[in-house]
């Protein structure tokens, strides 16, 4: 019999337990894949995409030591983009990473604006703390202090790529970083009903 | 027909424009063969190993224009090891010896050394046009040689090559007497450029129509260049960022306003959105726009720009344009024929940028669309069926769903029906790339309906040998078939061995083909080269244990009249 691997059916069952699969874990991937992947496992490394998977990630066998845990599947030659273009993107990304991401921050009532580098913060908490620090000199009240009606005095908002003013904190931090163009700390009276900031 | 004097026949042949027609008439009879070979001015060699360069020179002594392609297409995606082959030197040497009247050379995916470029510069006195696409192996020193010695150079077009930067001197090598340039494209060079030399060069070439600068050219320089090249048709901007505002910017705006002839715009490396308004005046004339290297241009800025481009026929963008941005394209660019949407976040779990919605919008707004390259996160059968109905004129349809083997997210079905609709509706489809979850069914459709299909790319698709067989049996005009990570084995490979002589090449990697299958194919078909490409570290292992049942990692089969090649490295086995 030609073709296929030289695996016997018993081996297939054992292989299944440790198989590398293409696609999300638990999806109805047909039997076509199991006997293919162990053979090509040297080059195909798979990891379920954490953010898309609703199930527990399947067990993974990784052969590359320095792989970022959050990185999506790194299959050789996929997606099919010319190396030249891929290298350019990487260069652009690296440059974007080294240069800071400075955005203007205005606060209602403050006489001048400030600029902050969003890259240096790990998440919304640090950002809020930094903003508080920066603007407290204006003695306009604390950003996170609540008044009697349990509403925050200020709301931190940002202008996104489409030009809309959004409340800071709704979207994942990475998404916020990529869409924030500038920020505005809005007075509570104007920010009525915007709710609390995490 | 034999009563026609040869001069008359030759005159008639001069009117033939396509290579295929030339090839066809040369097989009619000996007389026509003779006339045709002497009158042939342009030769296209789709696979550099299909024929020996000396043979081409001998048969066509009057050739003025030569195009040669080297590595298989999947080399673009790092699937072919670096030293596999595709050397330009034998071609240039053969022509230097036998046909130095060569005027134009176009090479794609070949290894071009500085020595090659020096030969070109010195041995071809009428050399006018050099186009290098996705090549490697040369440096700016080689370009310096071309600049220095090619007295009548008209076109120097470097597209997406890996060029070693040895300094900016090459541009200064164009002598003051060089005034013949019509097209200069050095966008792929990474290094610094001598701005003054560039400005003077452009100023003394009155016929320059295409100018594509690299990212090292500043806005300041761009302004000066534009001022002395008022008839430009195709411009690749340089860096397009402004550190010190005002003056350079205003000069830029002034210059752009004068540009009535600009039809195509690209570049925008590091472009900052603030500079975009400078190009607004000419957007209405643009037929081509390439923003695929400008990730900073997105959202409202991008949409504002697109809304002005009413005549756009060709658009290349990044997927950060989003479905909403594509909807704007659909409502604005009614003349759109070619669209390419590239992924901006190649390896991250970023925000899903474009989906089937964007594509459907484009298809309903742009009925003239005939060429598509679309990277997206998901696709549905319903969307593909709609697209097929809206755009029956596709000649090139390449869809890449970033997650391999992903089904229709709405129905959880494979995308067989969707692609089936495309091949059924688009009668002129010549090139197709598949992705997503696909079974043998899609190949049945392709075999049945894709009559004009010439190139098919398959990845992570199919269930069994039947899939590949459907394609081999059905697609009469198939020229290139490339398959990766699909369950096709020896049975499919050997089903119709004669088919491969009607094709340019077949590539199979990470499939089920064994060494025995390859050897069988090689034995049956002496006019095919069957190459088994091993990973370098595996090749020693393979030497000791070449079991025939071992699955072959990469196989490349192509028809040839040149016999097995003699420049193959160790890890490539010629069977």
XYZ file of C-alpha atoms in Angstrom:
773
model
C 0.000 0.000 0.000
C 1.488 3.257 -0.936
C 1.098 6.661 0.341
C 0.162 7.683 3.822
C 2.423 7.096 6.741
C 3.596 3.770 8.006
C 1.497 4.168 11.104
C -0.775 1.413 12.222
C -4.177 2.009 13.673
C -3.002 1.274 17.217
C -0.385 3.935 16.924
C -2.976 6.365 15.691
C -4.897 6.171 18.926
C -1.785 6.864 20.932
C -0.838 9.689 18.665
C -4.230 11.272 19.055
C -3.622 11.986 22.691
C -0.618 14.089 21.883
C -1.629 15.247 18.461
C -0.993 18.703 17.169
C -4.109 19.911 15.517
C -4.812 22.617 13.082
C -7.609 24.793 14.272
C -9.369 25.485 17.534
C -9.474 22.719 20.092
C -12.748 20.861 20.171
C -13.772 21.822 16.655
C -14.876 18.962 14.429
C -11.601 18.657 12.618
C -11.831 15.567 10.424
C -9.559 12.571 10.746
C -7.521 13.865 7.898
C -5.134 15.671 10.144
C -3.892 13.322 12.862
C -1.465 11.199 10.922
C -0.078 14.154 9.066
C 1.014 16.383 11.827
C 3.372 14.272 13.943
C 5.428 13.732 10.857
C 5.637 17.388 10.059
C 5.722 18.372 13.689
C 9.274 19.493 13.383
C 8.126 22.499 11.527
C 4.502 23.042 12.348
C 3.937 24.330 15.813
C 0.457 25.000 16.926
C -1.110 26.768 19.812
C -4.748 27.504 20.327
C -5.467 31.169 20.192
C -6.320 31.984 23.781
C -8.524 34.913 23.131
C -10.706 33.170 20.585
C -11.013 29.813 22.225
C -13.944 29.361 24.536
C -12.659 26.003 25.700
C -9.581 24.967 27.608
C -6.543 25.061 25.386
C -5.460 21.610 24.281
C -2.111 20.240 25.285
C 0.599 21.504 23.108
C 3.972 20.119 22.170
C 6.303 22.940 21.376
C 9.662 22.443 19.757
C 10.755 26.052 19.703
C 12.160 27.344 22.956
C 11.747 31.052 22.598
C 8.133 31.342 21.589
C 6.010 34.049 23.169
C 3.135 32.377 24.985
C 0.571 34.761 23.612
C 1.714 34.462 20.009
C -0.639 32.847 17.563
C 0.299 29.741 15.604
C 3.663 30.072 13.934
C 3.507 27.779 10.952
C 6.370 28.105 8.519
C 5.368 30.131 5.516
C 1.953 31.065 6.878
C 0.240 33.394 6.277
C 1.526 33.488 2.713
C 3.130 36.891 2.647
C 6.349 37.643 0.808
C 9.372 37.711 3.115
C 10.162 41.201 1.926
C 6.796 42.458 3.129
C 6.978 40.481 6.366
C 10.391 41.942 7.123
C 9.120 45.435 6.430
C 6.241 44.970 8.826
C 8.579 43.709 11.488
C 10.832 46.674 10.978
C 7.856 48.995 11.236
C 6.622 47.239 14.317
C 10.004 47.449 15.986
C 10.221 51.091 15.186
C 6.779 51.658 16.581
C 7.842 49.816 19.667
C 10.919 51.898 20.305
C 9.377 55.252 19.572
C 6.902 56.155 22.255
C 3.205 56.508 21.784
C 2.584 60.009 22.940
C -0.946 61.289 23.143
C -2.280 64.594 24.356
C -4.332 64.650 27.513
C -6.624 67.523 28.285
C -8.545 68.058 31.472
C -11.608 70.220 31.651
C -10.739 73.411 33.455
C -6.978 72.949 33.301
C -5.081 75.800 31.622
C -2.871 73.558 29.511
C -2.652 70.047 28.193
C -0.189 67.304 28.943
C 1.341 64.557 26.877
C 1.868 60.998 28.023
C 3.513 57.946 26.526
C 0.924 55.187 26.609
C 3.558 52.560 25.978
C 5.017 52.829 29.462
C 1.831 51.686 31.170
C 0.847 48.091 31.564
C -2.853 48.637 31.889
C -5.707 50.899 32.811
C -4.855 51.003 36.505
C -1.401 52.429 35.972
C -2.770 54.854 33.419
C -5.381 56.180 35.796
C -2.851 56.527 38.566
C -0.464 58.361 36.314
C -3.168 60.746 35.170
C -4.144 61.474 38.726
C -0.576 62.235 39.544
C -0.185 64.475 36.589
C -3.290 66.544 37.064
C -3.543 66.780 40.804
C -1.575 69.985 40.733
C -4.602 71.687 39.272
C -6.483 71.038 42.468
C -9.622 70.372 40.529
C -10.506 67.368 42.552
C -9.473 63.774 42.406
C -10.193 61.819 39.336
C -11.201 58.773 41.238
C -12.928 60.323 44.179
C -16.583 59.795 44.345
C -19.062 62.306 45.655
C -22.119 61.519 47.757
C -24.137 60.089 44.937
C -21.390 57.557 44.370
C -20.531 58.811 40.950
C -16.990 59.604 39.903
C -16.262 63.252 39.553
C -14.386 62.837 36.354
C -14.538 60.470 33.435
C -11.500 59.645 31.392
C -12.367 59.526 27.730
C -10.401 59.114 24.525
C -10.831 59.883 20.851
C -10.506 56.808 18.684
C -9.450 56.307 15.086
C -12.926 57.037 13.807
C -13.118 60.332 15.684
C -15.572 59.141 18.307
C -15.198 59.921 22.019
C -15.148 56.720 24.010
C -14.993 55.891 27.681
C -11.602 54.567 28.686
C -11.665 51.023 29.953
C -14.213 49.185 27.836
C -11.914 47.448 25.404
C -8.821 45.310 26.005
C -5.731 47.358 26.737
C -3.979 46.412 23.483
C -6.993 47.465 21.470
C -7.117 50.738 23.359
C -3.454 51.367 22.598
C -3.953 50.886 18.909
C -6.987 53.123 18.641
C -6.394 55.960 21.096
C -5.470 59.247 19.442
C -5.910 61.620 22.342
C -7.546 61.765 25.746
C -9.802 64.091 27.644
C -10.646 64.052 31.290
C -14.242 65.106 31.327
C -15.967 66.824 34.195
C -18.554 64.766 36.014
C -21.452 66.971 35.027
C -20.760 66.435 31.397
C -19.855 62.837 31.892
C -23.168 62.002 33.503
C -24.215 58.468 33.083
C -20.884 57.318 31.787
C -20.563 55.002 34.733
C -17.482 53.946 36.596
C -14.021 53.423 35.352
C -12.258 50.178 36.206
C 1.338 28.901 -47.595
C 4.731 27.769 -48.783
C 4.431 30.198 -51.717
C 4.731 33.191 -49.448
C 8.167 34.758 -49.530
C 9.812 34.597 -46.158
C 9.928 38.377 -45.809
C 6.163 38.502 -45.985
C 5.758 35.771 -43.399
C 8.227 37.550 -41.178
C 6.309 40.771 -41.554
C 3.135 39.032 -40.516
C 4.820 37.484 -37.511
C 5.873 40.941 -36.357
C 2.252 41.611 -35.584
C 2.044 38.737 -33.179
C 2.273 40.053 -29.673
C 1.828 37.092 -27.384
C 4.447 34.476 -26.680
C 1.878 31.784 -27.144
C 1.129 32.873 -30.665
C 4.810 32.923 -31.467
C 5.256 29.475 -30.016
C 2.293 28.209 -31.959
C 3.383 29.488 -35.379
C 6.860 28.072 -34.912
C 5.440 24.563 -34.820
C 3.509 24.786 -38.084
C 6.309 23.817 -40.424
C 10.072 24.041 -40.821
C 9.907 27.182 -42.899
C 7.827 28.987 -40.372
C 10.036 27.728 -37.579
C 13.013 29.221 -39.338
C 11.390 32.544 -40.009
C 9.965 32.769 -36.545
C 13.178 32.060 -34.736
C 15.064 34.715 -36.624
C 12.394 37.317 -36.157
C 11.681 36.667 -32.503
C 12.500 39.692 -30.415
C 11.104 38.712 -27.055
C 11.442 35.447 -25.137
C 9.775 34.471 -21.896
C 11.212 31.538 -19.920
C 8.792 30.621 -17.136
C 11.185 28.227 -15.449
C 14.910 28.845 -15.751
C 15.614 25.117 -15.573
C 13.224 24.148 -18.351
C 15.742 25.015 -21.030
C 19.448 25.764 -21.202
C 20.373 29.403 -21.789
C 22.693 28.452 -24.636
C 19.821 26.795 -26.421
C 17.725 29.943 -26.190
C 20.567 32.036 -27.541
C 21.186 29.603 -30.371
C 17.581 29.377 -31.430
C 16.720 33.065 -31.165
C 19.744 35.101 -32.180
C 17.771 38.305 -32.575
C 16.317 38.444 -29.090
C 16.144 41.903 -27.594
C 14.061 41.181 -24.521
C 14.399 38.260 -22.121
C 12.286 37.364 -19.104
C 13.240 34.501 -16.810
C 11.692 33.163 -13.651
C 13.622 31.089 -11.144
C 12.475 29.728 -7.823
C 9.063 28.172 -7.325
C 6.390 30.523 -6.058
C 6.385 29.080 -2.533
C 9.934 30.372 -2.156
C 8.253 33.697 -1.402
C 7.077 32.187 1.865
C 10.374 30.656 2.964
C 9.408 27.147 1.898
C 12.413 26.788 -0.398
C 15.869 26.675 1.206
C 18.140 29.565 0.341
C 20.689 27.847 -1.859
C 18.192 25.881 -3.873
C 19.167 27.531 -7.123
C 17.737 29.891 -9.694
C 21.016 31.529 -10.666
C 20.955 34.322 -13.183
C 24.652 34.105 -14.046
C 24.456 31.285 -16.634
C 21.817 33.254 -18.509
C 23.743 36.476 -18.537
C 26.953 34.724 -19.508
C 25.279 32.865 -22.365
C 23.778 36.034 -23.733
C 26.987 37.988 -23.261
C 28.705 35.416 -25.443
C 26.036 34.742 -28.013
C 23.576 37.629 -28.073
C 25.022 40.828 -26.667
C 22.415 42.850 -28.477
C 20.087 42.138 -25.576
C 18.322 45.286 -24.489
C 15.880 44.220 -21.804
C 16.163 41.746 -18.969
C 13.417 40.874 -16.521
C 14.153 38.404 -13.744
C 11.870 37.111 -11.018
C 12.854 35.048 -7.978
C 16.402 34.539 -9.106
C 19.789 34.780 -7.493
C 21.517 37.758 -9.060
C 25.070 38.523 -8.005
C 27.020 41.730 -8.368
C 29.076 39.868 -10.946
C 25.910 39.402 -13.006
C 25.189 43.099 -12.888
C 28.728 43.959 -13.871
C 28.517 41.653 -16.861
C 25.268 43.259 -17.878
C 26.791 46.678 -17.551
C 29.878 45.926 -19.597
C 28.892 43.465 -22.297
C 25.566 44.760 -23.505
C 26.076 48.132 -25.163
C 22.387 48.663 -25.941
C 21.125 47.645 -22.563
C 18.024 49.642 -21.743
C 15.735 47.900 -19.275
C 16.476 45.998 -16.071
C 13.604 44.709 -13.951
C 14.380 42.589 -10.877
C 11.495 41.215 -8.858
C 11.960 39.297 -5.591
C 15.588 38.622 -6.386
C 18.548 38.488 -4.032
C 22.293 38.152 -3.971
C 23.344 41.592 -5.119
C 24.338 44.827 -3.469
C 24.327 48.511 -4.270
C 27.787 47.990 -5.800
C 26.147 46.017 -8.576
C 23.725 48.879 -9.092
C 26.675 51.234 -9.273
C 28.061 49.210 -12.162
C 24.761 49.437 -14.020
C 24.522 53.144 -13.388
C 28.073 53.776 -14.517
C 28.206 51.817 -17.753
C 24.722 51.513 -19.215
C 24.729 54.542 -21.431
C 21.201 54.263 -22.738
C 19.500 52.955 -19.626
C 15.776 53.642 -19.691
C 14.426 51.557 -16.876
C 15.847 50.411 -13.584
C 13.019 48.737 -11.703
C 13.763 46.997 -8.416
C 10.709 45.421 -6.848
C 10.847 43.846 -3.418
C 14.416 42.571 -3.677
C 16.754 41.864 -0.800
C 19.627 44.174 -1.618
C 22.745 44.507 0.479
C 23.351 48.122 1.251
C 26.920 49.263 0.597
C 26.275 52.956 0.775
C 24.638 55.671 -1.263
C 27.375 56.035 -3.863
C 25.576 54.076 -6.570
C 23.153 56.849 -7.394
C 25.992 59.264 -7.995
C 27.394 56.847 -10.564
C 24.889 57.894 -13.179
C 27.047 60.107 -15.389
C 25.982 63.617 -16.268
C 25.438 62.352 -19.770
C 22.697 60.032 -18.589
C 19.463 61.675 -19.604
C 17.525 58.713 -20.871
C 15.841 57.443 -17.727
C 12.120 56.895 -18.036
C 11.586 54.718 -15.006
C 13.524 54.468 -11.754
C 12.307 52.365 -8.855
C 14.553 51.829 -5.860
C 11.853 51.650 -3.207
C 13.142 48.369 -1.819
C 16.554 49.722 -0.898
C 16.972 50.194 2.808
C 19.959 52.498 2.890
C 20.639 56.182 2.655
C 20.502 57.938 -0.658
C 22.435 60.962 -1.825
C 19.631 63.483 -2.082
C 21.567 65.943 -4.197
C 22.599 63.312 -6.731
C 19.025 62.107 -6.943
C 17.630 65.572 -7.514
C 20.181 66.302 -10.229
C 19.526 62.972 -11.911
C 15.800 63.551 -12.050
C 16.318 67.093 -13.256
C 18.357 66.006 -16.270
C 16.020 63.198 -17.361
C 13.148 64.954 -19.078
C 11.364 61.722 -19.973
C 11.077 60.358 -16.495
C 7.579 59.044 -15.903
C 7.962 56.521 -13.091
C 9.850 57.347 -9.938
C 9.646 55.238 -6.816
C 11.784 56.426 -3.952
C 12.859 54.582 -0.854
C 12.103 55.435 2.746
C 15.349 57.365 3.123
C 14.167 60.175 0.857
C 12.785 63.011 2.928
C 9.775 65.162 2.219
C 12.089 68.049 1.594
C 13.880 66.145 -1.103
C 10.596 64.946 -2.518
C 9.446 68.522 -2.954
C 12.559 69.443 -4.882
C 12.269 66.356 -7.055
C 8.641 66.988 -7.851
C 9.505 70.489 -8.869
C 11.765 69.230 -11.626
C 9.715 66.238 -12.809
C 6.388 67.712 -13.756
C 5.305 64.893 -16.058
C 5.506 62.052 -13.593
C 2.831 59.432 -13.999
C 3.829 57.044 -11.235
C 5.258 58.218 -7.931
C 6.474 56.290 -4.933
C 6.904 58.799 -2.156
C 9.756 58.561 0.275
C 9.285 58.713 3.995
C 6.434 61.219 3.940
C 6.906 62.259 7.564
C 7.525 65.793 8.610
C 9.556 66.619 11.676
C 9.783 70.336 11.136
C 6.461 71.512 9.792
C 5.349 74.408 7.656
C 7.759 75.127 4.872
C 8.477 71.695 3.463
C 4.866 70.824 3.819
C 3.574 73.857 1.998
C 6.046 73.372 -0.780
C 4.826 69.824 -1.076
C 1.232 70.912 -1.330
C 2.110 73.461 -3.962
C 3.928 70.907 -6.003
C 1.205 68.336 -5.841
C -1.387 70.802 -6.979
C 0.482 71.161 -10.255
C 0.548 67.447 -10.937
C -2.091 66.746 -13.505
C -0.478 63.654 -14.923
C 0.053 61.592 -11.772
C -1.945 58.414 -12.012
C -0.324 56.125 -9.491
C 0.847 56.690 -5.936
C 2.707 54.364 -3.579
C 5.323 54.415 -0.823
C 4.156 56.416 2.180
C 6.725 54.732 4.397
C 6.315 56.049 7.950
C 3.655 58.348 6.618
C 2.103 60.545 9.215
C -1.526 61.431 8.618
C -0.703 65.128 8.825
C 0.983 64.961 5.451
C -1.910 63.388 3.667
C -3.759 66.570 2.766
C -0.848 67.360 0.488
C -1.976 64.655 -1.910
C -5.679 65.482 -1.856
C -5.427 67.648 -4.999
C -4.376 64.729 -7.178
C -6.506 61.964 -5.701
C -9.222 62.539 -8.229
C -6.885 61.487 -11.045
C -5.426 58.433 -9.399
C -5.944 55.040 -10.962
C -3.503 53.245 -8.671
C -2.905 53.630 -4.932
C -0.658 51.508 -2.737
C -0.921 52.156 0.999
C 0.137 48.695 2.059
C 3.321 49.923 3.689
C 1.655 52.673 5.677
C 0.169 51.267 8.859
C -0.087 54.726 10.365
C -2.688 55.761 7.805
C -5.936 54.357 9.042
C -9.361 55.211 10.345
C -10.765 58.582 9.475
C -7.623 59.734 7.625
C -7.673 56.758 5.358
C -11.364 57.107 4.615
C -11.005 60.770 3.840
C -8.301 59.952 1.319
C -10.259 57.158 -0.312
C -13.372 59.293 -0.716
C -11.437 61.484 -3.114
C -10.226 58.669 -5.345
C -13.138 58.330 -7.672
C -11.211 56.882 -10.568
C -9.274 54.273 -8.671
C -8.709 51.009 -10.516
C -6.056 49.425 -8.349
C -5.940 49.625 -4.552
C -3.506 47.944 -2.170
C -4.206 48.485 1.534
C -3.669 46.974 4.955
C -6.524 45.272 6.744
C -6.710 48.038 9.298
C -8.948 49.682 6.722
C -11.624 47.477 8.255
C -14.959 46.409 6.855
C -16.207 49.951 7.259
C -13.340 51.317 5.223
C -13.994 48.760 2.518
C -17.610 49.880 2.422
C -16.346 53.370 1.680
C -14.167 51.983 -1.098
C -17.194 50.206 -2.478
C -19.269 53.350 -2.582
C -16.501 55.542 -3.971
C -14.333 53.535 -6.329
C -16.698 52.337 -8.977
C -13.927 51.661 -11.442
C -12.045 49.335 -9.112
C -10.520 46.335 -10.865
C -7.838 45.118 -8.513
C -7.929 45.004 -4.718
C -5.302 43.676 -2.342
C -5.870 43.703 1.415
C -2.800 42.681 3.400
C -2.746 41.682 7.080
C -1.177 44.312 9.290
C -0.774 42.124 12.305
C 0.955 39.046 11.057
C 1.469 37.134 14.233
C -0.577 38.704 16.932
C -4.089 38.246 18.189
C -5.062 41.752 17.209
C -8.461 43.146 16.545
C -10.183 41.328 13.715
C -9.758 43.743 10.889
C -11.590 42.565 7.810
C -14.141 39.839 7.436
C -16.522 38.583 4.814
C -18.595 41.722 5.213
C -15.927 43.903 3.699
C -15.578 41.626 0.720
C -19.302 41.463 0.114
C -19.508 45.242 0.253
C -16.733 45.569 -2.290
C -18.343 43.043 -4.592
C -21.645 44.859 -4.648
C -20.067 48.270 -5.139
C -17.364 47.372 -7.634
C -18.707 45.117 -10.380
C -15.589 45.533 -12.505
C -13.430 43.809 -9.922
C -11.314 41.140 -11.623
C -8.311 40.642 -9.370
C -8.392 40.006 -5.633
C -5.915 39.209 -2.885
C -7.708 39.217 0.457
C -6.326 38.307 3.862
C -9.079 38.028 6.433
C -9.968 36.396 9.687
C -13.067 34.610 8.503
C -15.213 33.892 5.483
C -18.655 32.381 4.946
C -20.106 30.362 2.124
C -22.968 32.795 1.840
C -20.575 35.671 1.359
C -18.616 33.845 -1.338
C -21.796 32.956 -3.170
C -22.817 36.614 -3.129
C -19.394 37.730 -4.295
C -19.497 35.204 -7.110
C -22.827 36.547 -8.257
C -21.779 40.180 -8.057
C -18.390 39.813 -9.697
C -18.342 37.255 -12.487
C -15.243 38.714 -14.091
C -12.589 37.521 -11.708
C -9.418 36.369 -13.433
C -7.397 36.211 -10.205
C -9.010 35.220 -6.916
C -6.787 34.685 -3.913
C -8.392 34.365 -0.538
C -6.340 33.777 2.582
C -8.175 33.074 5.793
C -5.488 33.583 8.391
C -6.480 30.613 10.516
C -5.671 27.505 8.454
C -8.538 25.079 8.037
C -11.113 27.410 9.519
C -14.710 26.590 8.611
C -17.600 28.924 7.901
C -18.125 30.461 11.364
C -21.885 30.752 10.909
C -22.687 27.242 9.685
C -19.493 25.463 10.757
C -19.361 23.943 7.292
C -16.367 23.709 4.984
C -16.063 26.437 2.368
C -16.515 24.050 -0.547
C -19.787 25.607 -1.685
C -18.428 29.126 -1.535
C -15.371 28.450 -3.663
C -17.514 26.259 -5.881
C -19.698 29.248 -6.580
C -16.659 31.319 -7.483
C -15.301 28.847 -10.028
C -18.699 28.281 -11.507
C -19.493 31.938 -11.930
C -16.104 33.242 -12.999
C -15.591 31.645 -16.369
C -12.328 33.463 -17.006
C -10.673 32.539 -13.733
C -6.971 31.970 -14.364
C -5.559 32.006 -10.882
C -7.036 30.704 -7.635
C -5.749 30.373 -4.066
C -7.813 28.484 -1.531
C -7.961 28.593 2.239
C -10.217 27.691 5.123
C -11.696 24.300 5.826
C -12.044 22.438 2.531
C -12.895 18.862 1.600
C -12.461 16.905 -1.636
C -15.735 18.436 -2.782
C -14.185 21.788 -3.588
C -11.718 20.063 -5.905
C -14.552 18.302 -7.643
C -16.043 21.727 -8.362
C -12.732 23.110 -9.502
C -12.177 20.196 -11.848
C -15.680 20.597 -13.247
C -15.879 24.339 -13.700
C -12.484 25.984 -13.697
C -11.746 25.449 -17.358
C -9.440 28.375 -17.823
C -7.593 27.889 -14.556
C -3.835 28.126 -14.989
C -2.534 28.392 -11.455
C -3.911 26.804 -8.301
C -2.554 27.144 -4.753
C -3.730 24.694 -2.129
C -2.932 24.729 1.588
C -4.329 22.609 4.413
C -7.159 21.322 2.232
C -8.776 18.117 1.018
C -9.475 14.693 2.502
C -7.931 12.169 0.137
C -6.118 11.530 -3.129
C -9.411 12.039 -4.928
C -9.166 15.783 -4.412
C -5.931 16.148 -6.306
C -7.102 13.764 -8.997
C -10.220 15.836 -9.655
C -8.015 18.816 -10.347
C -5.521 16.984 -12.545
C -8.307 15.412 -14.573
C -10.494 18.456 -14.869
C -8.387 21.558 -15.339
C -7.279 21.372 -18.944
C -5.294 24.580 -18.876
C -3.526 24.031 -15.579
C 0.056 25.219 -15.720
C 1.158 25.555 -12.116
C -0.076 23.538 -9.180
C 1.316 24.132 -5.724
C 0.167 22.190 -2.697
C 1.212 22.273 0.928
C 0.053 20.398 4.012
C -2.663 18.411 2.272
C -3.341 14.658 2.392
C -2.413 13.797 -1.203
C -0.077 10.881 -1.759
C 1.503 8.654 -4.369
C -1.767 7.426 -5.806
C -2.776 10.964 -6.703
C 0.706 11.872 -7.886
C 0.918 8.917 -10.248
C -2.673 8.966 -11.482
C -1.874 10.807 -14.707
C 1.851 11.254 -15.137
C 1.490 12.588 -18.645
C -0.359 15.583 -17.282
C 2.810 17.088 -15.859
C 4.319 17.516 -19.309
C 1.425 19.827 -20.127
C 2.179 21.909 -17.065
C 5.061 24.133 -16.101
C 5.480 22.740 -12.600
C 4.067 20.935 -9.592
C 5.049 21.645 -5.995
C 4.056 19.437 -3.102
C 5.243 19.913 0.455
C 4.136 18.329 3.719
C 1.839 15.952 1.841
C 1.837 12.129 1.782
C 4.044 11.564 -1.226
C 6.813 9.040 -0.606
C 10.269 8.672 -2.071
C 9.044 5.638 -3.944
C 6.300 7.667 -5.562
C 8.802 10.289 -6.669
C 11.177 7.692 -8.044
C 8.356 6.040 -9.954
C 7.374 9.344 -11.474
C 10.946 10.139 -12.428
C 11.384 6.727 -14.040
C 8.207 6.983 -16.087
C 8.734 10.530 -17.295
C 12.275 11.266 -18.447
C 11.366 14.742 -19.606
C 10.399 15.796 -16.136
C 12.844 16.806 -13.454
C 11.724 15.406 -10.141
C 13.455 17.171 -7.290
C 13.275 16.048 -3.699
C 14.247 18.886 -1.413
C 15.337 17.875 2.057
C 15.877 20.086 5.035
C 19.584 20.573 5.317
C 19.967 18.872 8.658
C 17.968 15.900 7.466
C 19.950 15.269 4.340
C 22.784 13.395 6.055
C 20.271 11.249 7.823
C 18.584 10.578 4.535
C 21.817 9.473 2.881
C 22.208 6.653 5.330
C 18.611 5.559 5.343
C 16.854 6.429 2.132
C 13.902 4.197 2.705
C 11.534 4.405 -0.210
C 8.564 4.451 2.087
C 9.748 7.600 3.720
C 7.505 10.554 3.156
C 9.095 13.294 1.144
C 8.985 16.685 2.801
C 9.207 18.809 -0.343
C 8.951 17.847 -3.969
C 9.244 20.002 -7.065
C 8.461 18.558 -10.478
C 8.804 20.443 -13.736
C 9.006 19.717 -17.416
C 12.306 20.406 -19.061
C 14.294 19.873 -22.219
C 17.507 20.607 -20.392
C 17.811 17.372 -18.442
C 18.730 17.265 -14.764
C 20.383 20.456 -13.598
C 24.007 20.455 -12.562
C 23.884 23.254 -10.015
C 21.700 21.543 -7.421
C 23.011 21.698 -3.843
C 23.489 18.609 -1.668
C 20.112 18.680 -0.096
C 18.310 18.588 -3.418
C 18.051 15.147 -4.959
C 17.488 14.940 -8.684
C 15.719 11.646 -9.206
